[in-house]
Coordinates of C-alpha atoms in Angstrom, one line a residue:
Chain A
X676 CA 125.0 74.9 94.0
X677 CA 124.6 71.2 93.3
X678 CA 125.0 69.8 96.8
X679 CA 123.5 66.4 96.0
X680 CA 122.5 66.4 99.7
X681 CA 118.8 65.8 100.0
X682 CA 116.6 66.0 103.1
X683 CA 112.9 66.2 103.9
X684 CA 110.8 66.8 107.0
X685 CA 107.0 66.6 107.5
X686 CA 104.6 67.3 110.3
X687 CA 101.0 66.3 111.1
X688 CA 100.2 68.9 113.7
X689 CA 101.4 69.8 117.2
X690 CA 99.7 69.9 120.5
X691 CA 99.0 68.2 123.8
X692 CA 99.0 64.6 122.9
X693 CA 99.4 62.9 126.4
X694 CA 101.3 59.7 126.3
X695 CA 98.7 57.0 126.7
X696 CA 95.9 59.0 125.1
X697 CA 96.6 57.1 121.9
X698 CA 96.2 53.3 122.0
X699 CA 99.2 51.3 120.7
X700 CA 97.3 50.5 117.6
X701 CA 96.3 54.2 117.0
X702 CA 99.9 55.3 117.6
X703 CA 101.1 52.7 115.1
X704 CA 98.6 54.1 112.5
X705 CA 99.9 57.6 113.0
X706 CA 103.5 56.5 112.8
X707 CA 102.9 54.5 109.7
X708 CA 101.0 57.3 107.9
X709 CA 103.8 59.7 108.7
X710 CA 106.5 57.3 107.5
X711 CA 104.7 56.6 104.3
X712 CA 104.1 60.3 103.5
X713 CA 107.8 61.0 104.3
X714 CA 109.1 58.2 102.1
X715 CA 106.9 59.2 99.2
X716 CA 108.5 62.7 99.1
X717 CA 111.9 61.3 99.7
X718 CA 111.7 58.9 96.8
X719 CA 111.0 61.8 94.5
X720 CA 114.1 63.7 95.9
X721 CA 116.3 60.6 95.3
X722 CA 115.1 60.4 91.7
X723 CA 116.2 64.0 91.1
X724 CA 112.8 65.6 91.3
X725 CA 112.4 69.1 92.7
X726 CA 111.9 70.0 96.4
X727 CA 108.6 71.5 95.2
X728 CA 107.4 68.2 93.8
X729 CA 108.5 66.4 97.0
X730 CA 106.7 68.7 99.5
X731 CA 103.5 68.6 97.4
X732 CA 103.7 64.8 97.2
X733 CA 104.2 64.4 101.0
X734 CA 101.5 66.8 101.8
X735 CA 99.1 65.1 99.4
X736 CA 99.7 61.8 101.2
X737 CA 98.8 63.5 104.5
X738 CA 95.8 65.2 102.9
X739 CA 94.5 61.8 101.7
X740 CA 94.8 60.3 105.2
X741 CA 91.8 60.8 107.4
X742 CA 93.9 60.8 110.5
X743 CA 95.1 64.4 109.9
X744 CA 93.2 67.6 109.9
X745 CA 93.7 68.5 106.2
X746 CA 92.1 67.4 103.0
X747 CA 90.1 64.3 103.6
X748 CA 90.4 64.4 107.4
X749 CA 89.4 68.1 107.7
X750 CA 87.3 69.3 110.6
X751 CA 83.9 70.8 110.2
X752 CA 83.0 74.5 110.4
X753 CA 80.1 75.8 112.5
X754 CA 77.8 75.3 109.5
X755 CA 78.9 71.7 109.1
X756 CA 81.1 72.5 106.1
X757 CA 84.7 71.7 105.3
X758 CA 86.8 74.8 104.5
X759 CA 90.4 74.2 103.7
X760 CA 93.5 76.3 103.5
X761 CA 96.9 75.5 101.9
X762 CA 100.1 77.2 100.7
X763 CA 103.3 76.4 98.9
X764 CA 106.5 78.3 98.3
X765 CA 109.5 77.8 96.1
X766 CA 112.8 78.8 97.7
X767 CA 114.6 79.2 94.4
X768 CA 112.7 82.3 93.3
X769 CA 110.3 83.1 96.1
X770 CA 107.3 82.1 94.0
X771 CA 104.3 81.3 96.1
X772 CA 100.7 80.3 96.0
X773 CA 97.9 79.8 98.5
X774 CA 94.2 79.2 98.8
X775 CA 91.9 79.7 101.8
X776 CA 88.3 78.7 102.7
X777 CA 88.2 76.4 99.7
X778 CA 85.6 73.5 99.7
X779 CA 85.2 70.1 98.1
X780 CA 88.6 69.4 96.7
X781 CA 90.8 66.5 97.7
X782 CA 94.2 68.1 97.6
X783 CA 94.3 71.8 98.5
X784 CA 98.1 71.9 98.2
X785 CA 97.8 71.2 94.5
X786 CA 95.4 74.0 94.0
X787 CA 97.8 76.3 95.9
X788 CA 100.5 75.2 93.5
X789 CA 98.3 76.1 90.6
X790 CA 97.7 79.6 92.0
X791 CA 101.5 79.9 92.0
X792 CA 102.0 78.5 88.5
X793 CA 99.0 79.6 86.6
X794 CA 98.1 83.0 87.9
X795 CA 99.9 86.3 88.8
X796 CA 98.4 86.0 92.3
X797 CA 99.5 84.6 95.6
X798 CA 96.3 84.1 97.6
X799 CA 92.7 83.2 96.4
X800 CA 89.9 82.8 98.9
X801 CA 86.4 81.4 99.3
X802 CA 84.1 81.2 96.3
X803 CA 86.7 82.7 94.1
X804 CA 89.1 79.9 94.9
X805 CA 86.4 77.4 94.2
X806 CA 85.7 78.9 90.8
X807 CA 89.4 78.8 90.0
X808 CA 89.5 75.1 91.0
X809 CA 86.6 74.5 88.5
X810 CA 88.4 76.3 85.7
X811 CA 91.5 74.2 86.4
X812 CA 89.2 71.1 86.0
X813 CA 89.9 69.9 89.5
X814 CA 87.2 67.3 90.4
X815 CA 84.8 68.2 93.1
X816 CA 84.7 65.5 95.7
X817 CA 81.3 64.3 97.1
X818 CA 80.6 65.5 100.7
X819 CA 80.9 61.9 102.1
X820 CA 84.6 61.8 100.9
X821 CA 85.3 64.2 103.8
X822 CA 82.9 62.8 106.3
X823 CA 84.4 61.1 109.3
X824 CA 82.3 60.3 112.3
X825 CA 85.0 61.4 114.6
X826 CA 85.2 64.9 113.2
X827 CA 81.3 65.2 113.1
X828 CA 81.2 64.3 116.8
X829 CA 83.8 66.9 117.5
X830 CA 81.6 69.5 115.9
X831 CA 78.4 68.3 117.7
X832 CA 80.2 68.4 121.0
X833 CA 80.9 72.2 120.8
X834 CA 78.6 73.5 118.1
X835 CA 76.3 75.5 120.4
X836 CA 79.0 76.5 122.8
X837 CA 80.2 79.3 120.6
X838 CA 83.7 77.9 121.0
X839 CA 86.1 77.0 118.3
X840 CA 88.6 74.1 118.5
X841 CA 91.9 73.8 116.9
X842 CA 91.5 70.2 115.8
X843 CA 90.3 68.7 119.1
X844 CA 90.2 70.7 122.2
X845 CA 90.3 67.8 124.6
X846 CA 93.9 67.2 123.8
X847 CA 94.5 70.7 122.3
X848 CA 96.0 69.4 119.1
X849 CA 96.6 71.8 116.2
X850 CA 95.8 69.7 113.2
X851 CA 97.7 70.9 110.2
X852 CA 100.1 69.1 108.0
X853 CA 103.2 70.4 106.2
X854 CA 106.5 69.5 104.5
X855 CA 109.9 71.1 103.8
X856 CA 112.5 69.6 101.4
X857 CA 115.9 70.2 99.9
X858 CA 116.6 68.8 96.5
X859 CA 119.7 67.7 94.6
X860 CA 120.0 71.1 93.0
X861 CA 120.1 72.8 96.4
X862 CA 116.6 74.3 96.2
X863 CA 114.3 74.5 99.2
X864 CA 110.5 74.4 99.2
X865 CA 107.8 74.4 101.8
X866 CA 104.1 73.5 101.9
X867 CA 101.3 73.6 104.5
X868 CA 97.7 72.4 104.5
X869 CA 94.9 72.5 107.0
X870 CA 91.2 72.0 107.7
X871 CA 91.4 74.8 110.3
X872 CA 89.4 75.0 113.5
X873 CA 86.4 72.9 114.4
X874 CA 83.3 75.1 114.7
X875 CA 85.1 78.0 113.1
X876 CA 82.8 80.8 112.0
X877 CA 83.0 84.1 110.1
X878 CA 85.5 82.9 107.5
X879 CA 88.3 82.7 110.0
X880 CA 91.7 82.1 108.3
X881 CA 94.8 81.1 110.3
X882 CA 98.5 81.1 109.4
X883 CA 98.6 78.0 107.1
X884 CA 97.7 79.9 103.8
X885 CA 99.7 83.0 104.7
X886 CA 103.1 83.1 103.1
X887 CA 105.6 84.3 105.8
X888 CA 103.4 83.1 108.6
X889 CA 102.6 79.4 108.2
X890 CA 104.9 78.7 105.2
X891 CA 108.2 80.2 103.9
X892 CA 111.1 79.0 101.7
X893 CA 114.2 80.8 100.6
X894 CA 117.3 79.1 99.2
X895 CA 119.5 81.6 101.0
X896 CA 118.3 80.4 104.4
X897 CA 115.6 77.9 105.1
X898 CA 112.2 76.3 104.4
X899 CA 109.6 76.3 107.2
X900 CA 106.1 74.9 107.8
X901 CA 104.3 75.8 111.0
X902 CA 101.5 74.3 113.1
X903 CA 99.8 75.8 116.2
X904 CA 97.6 78.6 117.4
X905 CA 97.6 80.3 114.0
X906 CA 96.7 83.8 115.1
X907 CA 100.0 84.0 117.1
X908 CA 102.0 82.7 114.2
X909 CA 100.5 85.4 112.1
X910 CA 101.3 88.2 114.5
X911 CA 104.9 86.9 114.6
X912 CA 105.3 86.3 110.8
X913 CA 106.6 83.0 112.2
X914 CA 108.0 81.2 109.2
X915 CA 109.6 84.4 107.8
X916 CA 111.0 85.2 111.3
X917 CA 113.0 81.9 111.2
X918 CA 114.5 83.1 107.9
X919 CA 115.0 86.7 109.2
X920 CA 116.9 85.5 112.3
X921 CA 119.3 83.6 110.0
X922 CA 119.6 86.1 107.2
X923 CA 119.7 89.4 109.2
X924 CA 120.9 88.0 112.5
X925 CA 123.4 85.4 111.5
X926 CA 121.7 82.8 113.7
X927 CA 121.9 79.1 112.8
X928 CA 118.7 77.3 111.8
X929 CA 118.5 75.8 115.2
X930 CA 119.0 79.0 117.1
X931 CA 116.5 81.0 115.0
X932 CA 113.8 78.4 115.0
X933 CA 114.2 77.7 118.8
X934 CA 114.2 81.4 119.6
X935 CA 110.9 81.8 117.8
X936 CA 109.2 78.7 119.2
X937 CA 110.6 78.8 122.8
X938 CA 110.8 82.6 123.3
X939 CA 108.9 84.8 120.8
X940 CA 105.7 82.7 120.5
X941 CA 105.3 82.0 124.2
X942 CA 105.8 85.7 125.0
X943 CA 102.4 86.4 123.4
X944 CA 100.7 83.2 124.3
X945 CA 101.3 81.2 121.1
X946 CA 101.7 77.4 121.2
X947 CA 102.7 75.0 118.5
X948 CA 105.7 74.1 116.6
X949 CA 107.4 74.0 113.2
X950 CA 109.6 72.0 110.9
X951 CA 112.5 73.7 109.3
X952 CA 115.3 72.8 107.0
X953 CA 118.3 74.8 105.9
X954 CA 120.2 74.7 102.6
X955 CA 122.8 72.4 104.1
X956 CA 120.2 69.7 104.9
X957 CA 120.0 70.3 108.6
X958 CA 116.6 69.6 110.1
X959 CA 115.0 71.2 113.2
X960 CA 111.6 70.4 114.6
X961 CA 111.0 72.6 117.6
X962 CA 107.7 72.7 119.4
X963 CA 106.5 74.1 122.8
X964 CA 103.6 71.6 123.2
X965 CA 103.6 68.1 124.5
X966 CA 104.1 66.6 121.2
X967 CA 104.2 67.1 117.5
X968 CA 103.5 64.4 114.8
X969 CA 106.7 64.7 112.8
X970 CA 109.1 62.7 110.7
X971 CA 112.3 63.5 108.7
X972 CA 115.2 62.1 106.8
X973 CA 118.2 64.3 107.2
X974 CA 121.3 64.9 104.9
X975 CA 122.9 61.8 106.3
X976 CA 119.9 59.6 105.5
X977 CA 119.0 59.3 109.1
X978 CA 115.2 58.7 109.5
X979 CA 113.1 59.6 112.5
X980 CA 109.3 59.2 113.0
X981 CA 108.2 60.7 116.2
X982 CA 105.2 62.0 118.3
X983 CA 106.6 62.8 121.7
X984 CA 109.9 64.0 123.0
X985 CA 111.5 67.5 123.5
X986 CA 111.0 69.9 120.7
Chain B
X918 CA 108.9 104.9 127.8
X919 CA 107.0 108.2 127.8
X920 CA 108.8 110.0 125.0
X921 CA 106.1 112.6 124.5
X922 CA 107.4 112.7 120.9
X923 CA 104.6 112.1 118.5
X924 CA 104.6 111.5 114.8
X925 CA 102.3 110.3 112.0
X926 CA 102.6 109.4 108.4
X927 CA 100.0 108.4 105.8
X928 CA 99.9 107.3 102.2
X929 CA 97.3 107.2 99.5
X930 CA 99.0 104.7 97.1
X931 CA 102.2 104.6 95.1
X932 CA 102.7 104.2 91.3
X933 CA 103.4 105.9 88.1
X934 CA 101.8 109.3 88.4
X935 CA 103.5 111.3 85.7
X936 CA 103.9 115.0 86.4
X937 CA 101.3 116.7 84.4
X938 CA 98.9 113.8 84.4
X939 CA 97.0 115.5 87.2
X940 CA 95.5 118.9 86.4
X941 CA 96.5 121.6 89.0
X942 CA 93.0 121.4 90.5
X943 CA 93.2 117.6 90.8
X944 CA 96.6 117.8 92.3
X945 CA 95.2 120.4 94.8
X946 CA 92.3 118.0 95.7
X947 CA 94.7 115.1 96.4
X948 CA 97.0 117.3 98.5
X949 CA 94.2 118.7 100.5
X950 CA 92.6 115.3 101.1
X951 CA 96.0 114.0 102.4
X952 CA 96.6 117.0 104.6
X953 CA 93.1 116.8 106.1
X954 CA 93.5 113.0 106.9
X955 CA 96.9 113.6 108.3
X956 CA 95.8 116.4 110.6
X957 CA 92.8 114.4 111.8
X958 CA 95.1 111.7 113.1
X959 CA 97.7 114.2 114.4
X960 CA 95.1 116.1 116.4
X961 CA 94.3 112.9 118.3
X962 CA 97.9 112.2 119.0
X963 CA 98.3 115.7 120.4
X964 CA 95.3 115.3 122.6
X965 CA 97.0 112.2 124.1
X966 CA 95.0 109.5 122.2
X967 CA 96.6 106.2 121.3
X968 CA 98.5 105.7 118.0
X969 CA 95.9 103.0 117.3
X970 CA 93.1 105.7 117.4
X971 CA 95.2 108.0 115.3
X972 CA 95.9 105.5 112.5
X973 CA 92.3 104.4 112.4
X974 CA 91.1 108.0 112.2
X975 CA 93.4 108.9 109.4
X976 CA 92.6 105.8 107.4
X977 CA 88.9 106.4 107.9
X978 CA 89.3 109.9 106.4
X979 CA 91.0 108.4 103.4
X980 CA 88.4 105.7 103.1
X981 CA 85.7 108.3 103.1
X982 CA 87.3 110.2 100.3
X983 CA 86.4 109.0 96.8
X984 CA 89.8 110.0 95.4
X985 CA 91.5 106.9 96.9
X986 CA 91.0 103.2 96.2
X987 CA 89.7 102.2 99.6
X988 CA 86.3 102.4 101.3
X989 CA 84.1 104.8 99.3
X990 CA 86.5 105.1 96.3
X991 CA 87.1 101.3 96.0
X992 CA 87.5 99.9 92.5
X993 CA 85.1 97.3 91.0
X994 CA 85.8 93.6 90.7
X995 CA 85.1 91.7 87.5
X996 CA 81.6 91.1 88.7
X997 CA 81.0 94.8 89.3
X998 CA 81.2 94.4 93.0
X999 CA 83.3 96.2 95.6
X1000 CA 85.5 93.9 97.8
X1001 CA 87.6 95.6 100.4
X1002 CA 90.5 94.5 102.6
X1003 CA 92.0 96.2 105.7
X1004 CA 94.2 95.5 108.6
X1005 CA 95.5 97.1 111.8
X1006 CA 98.2 96.3 114.3
X1007 CA 99.1 97.5 117.7
X1008 CA 102.8 97.7 118.3
X1009 CA 102.4 97.7 122.1
X1010 CA 101.3 94.0 122.3
X1011 CA 101.3 92.7 118.7
X1012 CA 97.5 92.5 118.7
X1013 CA 96.2 92.6 115.1
X1014 CA 93.0 92.3 113.1
X1015 CA 92.2 92.2 109.5
X1016 CA 89.3 91.6 107.0
X1017 CA 89.4 90.6 103.4
X1018 CA 86.9 90.5 100.5
X1019 CA 84.3 92.3 102.6
X1020 CA 81.5 94.2 101.0
X1021 CA 79.2 97.2 101.7
X1022 CA 80.7 98.8 104.7
X1023 CA 82.0 102.3 104.8
X1024 CA 85.1 101.9 106.9
X1025 CA 86.8 98.5 106.6
X1026 CA 89.6 99.6 109.0
X1027 CA 87.1 99.8 111.8
X1028 CA 85.9 96.3 111.1
X1029 CA 89.5 95.1 111.1
X1030 CA 89.9 96.8 114.5
X1031 CA 86.8 95.0 115.8
X1032 CA 88.3 91.6 114.7
X1033 CA 91.3 92.5 116.8
X1034 CA 89.3 93.7 119.8
X1035 CA 86.2 91.5 119.8
X1036 CA 87.5 88.1 118.6
X1037 CA 90.4 85.7 119.1
X1038 CA 91.1 85.8 115.4
X1039 CA 93.3 87.9 113.2
X1040 CA 91.8 87.5 109.7
X1041 CA 88.2 87.0 108.6
X1042 CA 87.3 86.8 104.9
X1043 CA 84.4 87.1 102.5
X1044 CA 80.8 86.2 103.6
X1045 CA 82.1 85.4 107.1
X1046 CA 83.5 88.9 107.5
X1047 CA 80.2 90.3 106.3
X1048 CA 78.3 88.3 108.9
X1049 CA 80.7 89.5 111.6
X1050 CA 80.0 93.1 110.5
X1051 CA 76.3 92.5 110.8
X1052 CA 76.6 91.1 114.3
X1053 CA 78.7 94.1 115.2
X1054 CA 75.8 96.3 114.0
X1055 CA 77.9 98.0 111.4
X1056 CA 75.5 99.6 108.9
X1057 CA 75.5 98.3 105.4
X1058 CA 75.9 101.1 102.9
X1059 CA 73.8 101.2 99.7
X1060 CA 75.6 100.3 96.5
X1061 CA 75.5 103.9 95.2
X1062 CA 77.6 105.0 98.1
X1063 CA 80.5 103.3 96.5
X1064 CA 79.6 104.1 92.9
X1065 CA 82.0 106.5 91.1
X1066 CA 81.7 106.9 87.4
X1067 CA 85.5 107.0 87.1
X1068 CA 85.9 103.6 88.7
X1069 CA 83.1 102.0 86.7
X1070 CA 84.7 103.2 83.5
X1071 CA 88.0 101.7 84.6
X1072 CA 86.2 98.3 84.9
X1073 CA 84.4 98.6 81.6
X1074 CA 87.6 99.5 79.8
X1075 CA 89.2 96.1 80.8
X1076 CA 86.4 93.9 81.9
X1077 CA 86.6 91.5 78.9
X1078 CA 90.3 91.7 78.5
X1079 CA 90.9 89.2 81.3
X1080 CA 93.4 91.6 82.8
X1081 CA 93.4 93.0 86.3
X1082 CA 94.5 96.5 87.2
X1083 CA 96.0 97.7 90.4
X1084 CA 93.9 100.8 90.6
X1085 CA 94.4 102.3 87.1
X1086 CA 96.7 100.6 84.7
X1087 CA 97.3 103.6 82.4
X1088 CA 99.3 105.2 85.1
X1089 CA 100.0 102.0 87.0
X1090 CA 98.9 103.4 90.4
X1091 CA 98.6 101.1 93.3
X1092 CA 95.6 102.5 95.2
X1093 CA 95.8 101.7 98.8
X1094 CA 95.8 103.9 101.8
X1095 CA 97.6 103.5 105.1
X1096 CA 98.8 105.2 108.3
X1097 CA 101.5 104.7 110.9
X1098 CA 101.7 106.7 114.2
X1099 CA 103.7 107.1 117.4
X1100 CA 101.8 108.3 120.5
X1101 CA 102.8 110.1 123.7
X1102 CA 103.2 106.8 125.5
X1103 CA 105.8 105.6 122.9
X1104 CA 103.5 103.1 121.3
X1105 CA 103.4 102.5 117.6
X1106 CA 100.5 101.4 115.4
X1107 CA 99.9 100.8 111.7
X1108 CA 96.8 100.4 109.5
X1109 CA 96.2 99.7 105.8
X1110 CA 93.0 99.7 103.7
X1111 CA 92.3 98.9 100.0
X1112 CA 89.7 98.2 97.4
X1113 CA 92.2 95.9 95.6
X1114 CA 92.5 95.5 91.9
X1115 CA 90.1 96.6 89.2
X1116 CA 88.6 93.5 87.5
X1117 CA 90.0 91.2 90.1
X1118 CA 88.5 87.7 90.0
X1119 CA 88.7 84.5 92.0
X1120 CA 88.7 86.2 95.4
X1121 CA 92.2 87.5 95.0
X1122 CA 93.7 89.0 98.1
X1123 CA 96.8 91.2 98.2
X1124 CA 99.1 92.2 101.0
X1125 CA 96.9 94.9 102.6
X1126 CA 95.0 92.5 105.0
X1127 CA 98.1 90.4 105.7
X1128 CA 99.8 91.1 108.9
X1129 CA 103.6 91.1 108.2
X1130 CA 103.1 91.8 104.5
X1131 CA 101.1 95.0 104.1
X1132 CA 101.0 96.1 107.8
X1133 CA 103.2 95.6 110.8
X1134 CA 103.8 97.4 114.1
X1135 CA 106.1 96.6 117.0
X1136 CA 107.2 99.1 119.7
X1137 CA 110.7 97.6 119.7
X1138 CA 111.3 98.7 116.1
X1139 CA 108.8 100.3 113.8
X1140 CA 105.3 100.6 112.3
X1141 CA 104.9 100.0 108.5
X1142 CA 102.1 100.3 105.9
X1143 CA 102.8 99.2 102.3
X1144 CA 101.3 100.0 98.9
X1145 CA 102.3 98.4 95.6
X1146 CA 102.1 95.1 93.7
X1147 CA 100.8 93.2 96.6
X1148 CA 101.9 89.7 95.5
X1149 CA 105.5 90.7 95.7
X1150 CA 105.1 92.4 99.1
X1151 CA 103.5 89.1 100.3
X1152 CA 106.4 87.0 99.0
X1153 CA 108.8 89.3 100.9
X1154 CA 106.8 89.6 104.1
X1155 CA 107.5 93.3 103.4
X1156 CA 106.3 95.1 106.4
X1157 CA 107.8 92.5 108.8
X1158 CA 111.0 92.6 106.8
X1159 CA 111.5 96.2 107.7
X1160 CA 111.2 95.3 111.4
X1161 CA 113.5 92.2 110.9
X1162 CA 116.3 94.3 109.3
X1163 CA 116.2 96.6 112.4
X1164 CA 115.6 94.0 115.1
X1165 CA 117.9 91.2 113.9
X1166 CA 120.3 93.1 111.6
X1167 CA 120.7 96.3 113.6
X1168 CA 119.8 98.5 110.6
X1169 CA 118.3 101.9 111.0
X1170 CA 114.7 102.5 109.9
X1171 CA 116.0 104.2 106.8
X1172 CA 118.5 101.5 105.9
X1173 CA 116.0 98.7 106.5
X1174 CA 113.1 100.2 104.6
X1175 CA 115.3 101.4 101.7
X1176 CA 116.9 98.0 101.4
X1177 CA 113.5 96.4 101.1
X1178 CA 112.0 98.9 98.6
X1179 CA 115.1 99.6 96.5
X1180 CA 116.8 96.1 96.6
X1181 CA 114.7 93.2 97.7
X1182 CA 111.4 94.1 96.0
X1183 CA 112.9 95.1 92.6
X1184 CA 114.9 91.8 92.7
X1185 CA 111.7 89.9 92.2
X1186 CA 109.9 92.5 90.2
X1187 CA 107.9 94.2 92.9
X1188 CA 107.1 97.9 92.7
X1189 CA 105.5 100.3 95.2
X1190 CA 106.5 101.9 98.4
X1191 CA 105.8 102.1 102.1
X1192 CA 105.5 104.5 105.0
X1193 CA 107.5 103.7 108.2
X1194 CA 108.0 105.2 111.5
X1195 CA 110.3 104.2 114.3
X1196 CA 109.9 104.5 118.1
X1197 CA 112.0 107.7 118.1
X1198 CA 109.6 109.4 115.7
X1199 CA 111.8 109.2 112.6
X1200 CA 109.7 108.9 109.4
X1201 CA 110.7 107.2 106.1
X1202 CA 108.6 107.0 102.9
X1203 CA 110.6 105.1 100.3
X1204 CA 109.1 104.1 97.0
X1205 CA 110.5 102.7 93.7
X1206 CA 107.7 104.1 91.5
X1207 CA 107.4 107.6 90.0
X1208 CA 105.4 108.9 92.9
X1209 CA 103.5 108.1 96.1
X1210 CA 100.7 110.1 97.6
X1211 CA 102.1 110.7 101.1
X1212 CA 102.1 113.1 104.0
X1213 CA 103.7 113.1 107.4
X1214 CA 104.4 115.2 110.5
X1215 CA 107.6 114.1 112.2
X1216 CA 108.9 114.3 115.7
X1217 CA 109.9 117.9 115.2
X1218 CA 106.4 118.9 114.0
X1219 CA 107.7 119.3 110.4
X1220 CA 104.8 118.7 108.0
X1221 CA 105.2 117.4 104.4
X1222 CA 102.5 116.6 101.9
X1223 CA 103.9 115.2 98.7
X1224 CA 103.1 113.3 95.5
X1225 CA 106.4 113.3 93.5
X1226 CA 110.1 113.3 94.4
X1227 CA 112.6 110.7 95.3
X1228 CA 111.4 107.9 97.5

């Protein structure tokens, strides 16, 4: 179908972000960064580019912004390293690519896309993913590219506690970024990228690089990118479950994504949220936490950039 | 519910296993190994043990058998190493654990279970998973424990070709093992374990350690373990999709698992099969390849041990 309707939604993580915990100038920085990432993807859609290009572009912008826990702003592992995960899926043909526990590259989402486009595989991890990046001639960034004093202090504050933090524990924010888009050809795509958990050990991987958990796209139903307590999203095959509720159960996008976020996830203790978009350009951004950094432009061109509110 | 009905199914991989390609004595070895692994799990179920114990026990038996591509019989990576993946899921509470690209341990399925029971995580990969195994005091096996001349020759035959093989290319067999079980308390569980692809590079991970792709269990519907071209199973969230067809679509176990294996997977080029069990003790073992090593004991106590036939 050539619907000519376009739409895009992005997120910069969900969690407890109490009103007043951000200064007005910090809040403004977040809102501006979201708007700018959103508009970069939307501009591509308007020019006729694919939804795949649009989601990668918006996620890249968020990866390049130190405010969000992905790419440049990634949190530190227990060993003081940066290990990043990302995934991307093309709703037109179910092609997908992902990388996990990858180090030193600026834009993990682009490496995930290369896994999709240049290999027969879906998921590459660790040293192997790094070697693949080298063979693709992706430049290795110096360590200080990723260094932010804020993130280092987060690690130091809990390093010896044995605890892990999903982004920052104090306000329990799940730092992950993601995008979903619908292009002029009616194709959907989704992408997700994260730095994971502060102080993570043992090569822990969450839902972000898992197709069907953190990311899913299928033209017959929807595109989804999740953020939250990744383990619970994995146990629920969260992103795919939104599709399944629509495809098998005949639910609307809103019903299916709400049911997952407000019923299925809480039942097993999962908190977080997601952004979802259907093939008609409807947008949903449900979350069961206090806030979620999010922004969208729907099929009618309506733009929203939000942190708080009811998800 | 306390159904007192018990059932178990296992697989040792699907693929093209042309009749006559196995000598009668080889065929006998495979059938005996399957029967023995099946009976070990079933004996636990009869004694009142949990389905979780039963699937782990059957998978352990298969991991210990050099005939199957998992544990002791794992294939070699491009670098001549053994990298193993495994996962386990408890249908009672959706608890799950998995490890990927782990080296040197005899029974990856037990390490996956420890991830589930001893950590807040679901998936640990690579060096991190190895460190976790050390901390759990799991003995490291010497390299020659895993060495089989047959597997080494498989690697040598394609090492410089740049190709990867899912188990052995000649007969295109997807070597993975798995088990699903229903215990006297009415709880379902599933487990899967694999050595992955011969000559694999770049830390490639398939569906076996991915909850929702290679493994899924939920008391309200079914337990599933998959084997096949893992990338396609990941794009389809295969194991979860069997659940979703039942839960959201009202399909029977047979309808849902057949639809996935005979319609959805072939649509995108995926071949392989799966074993599935519902909460009433019904067993399905669909596959779209020439054969699948499989065995089951259903709710009526009927035992089958099979390689060929219609899946």
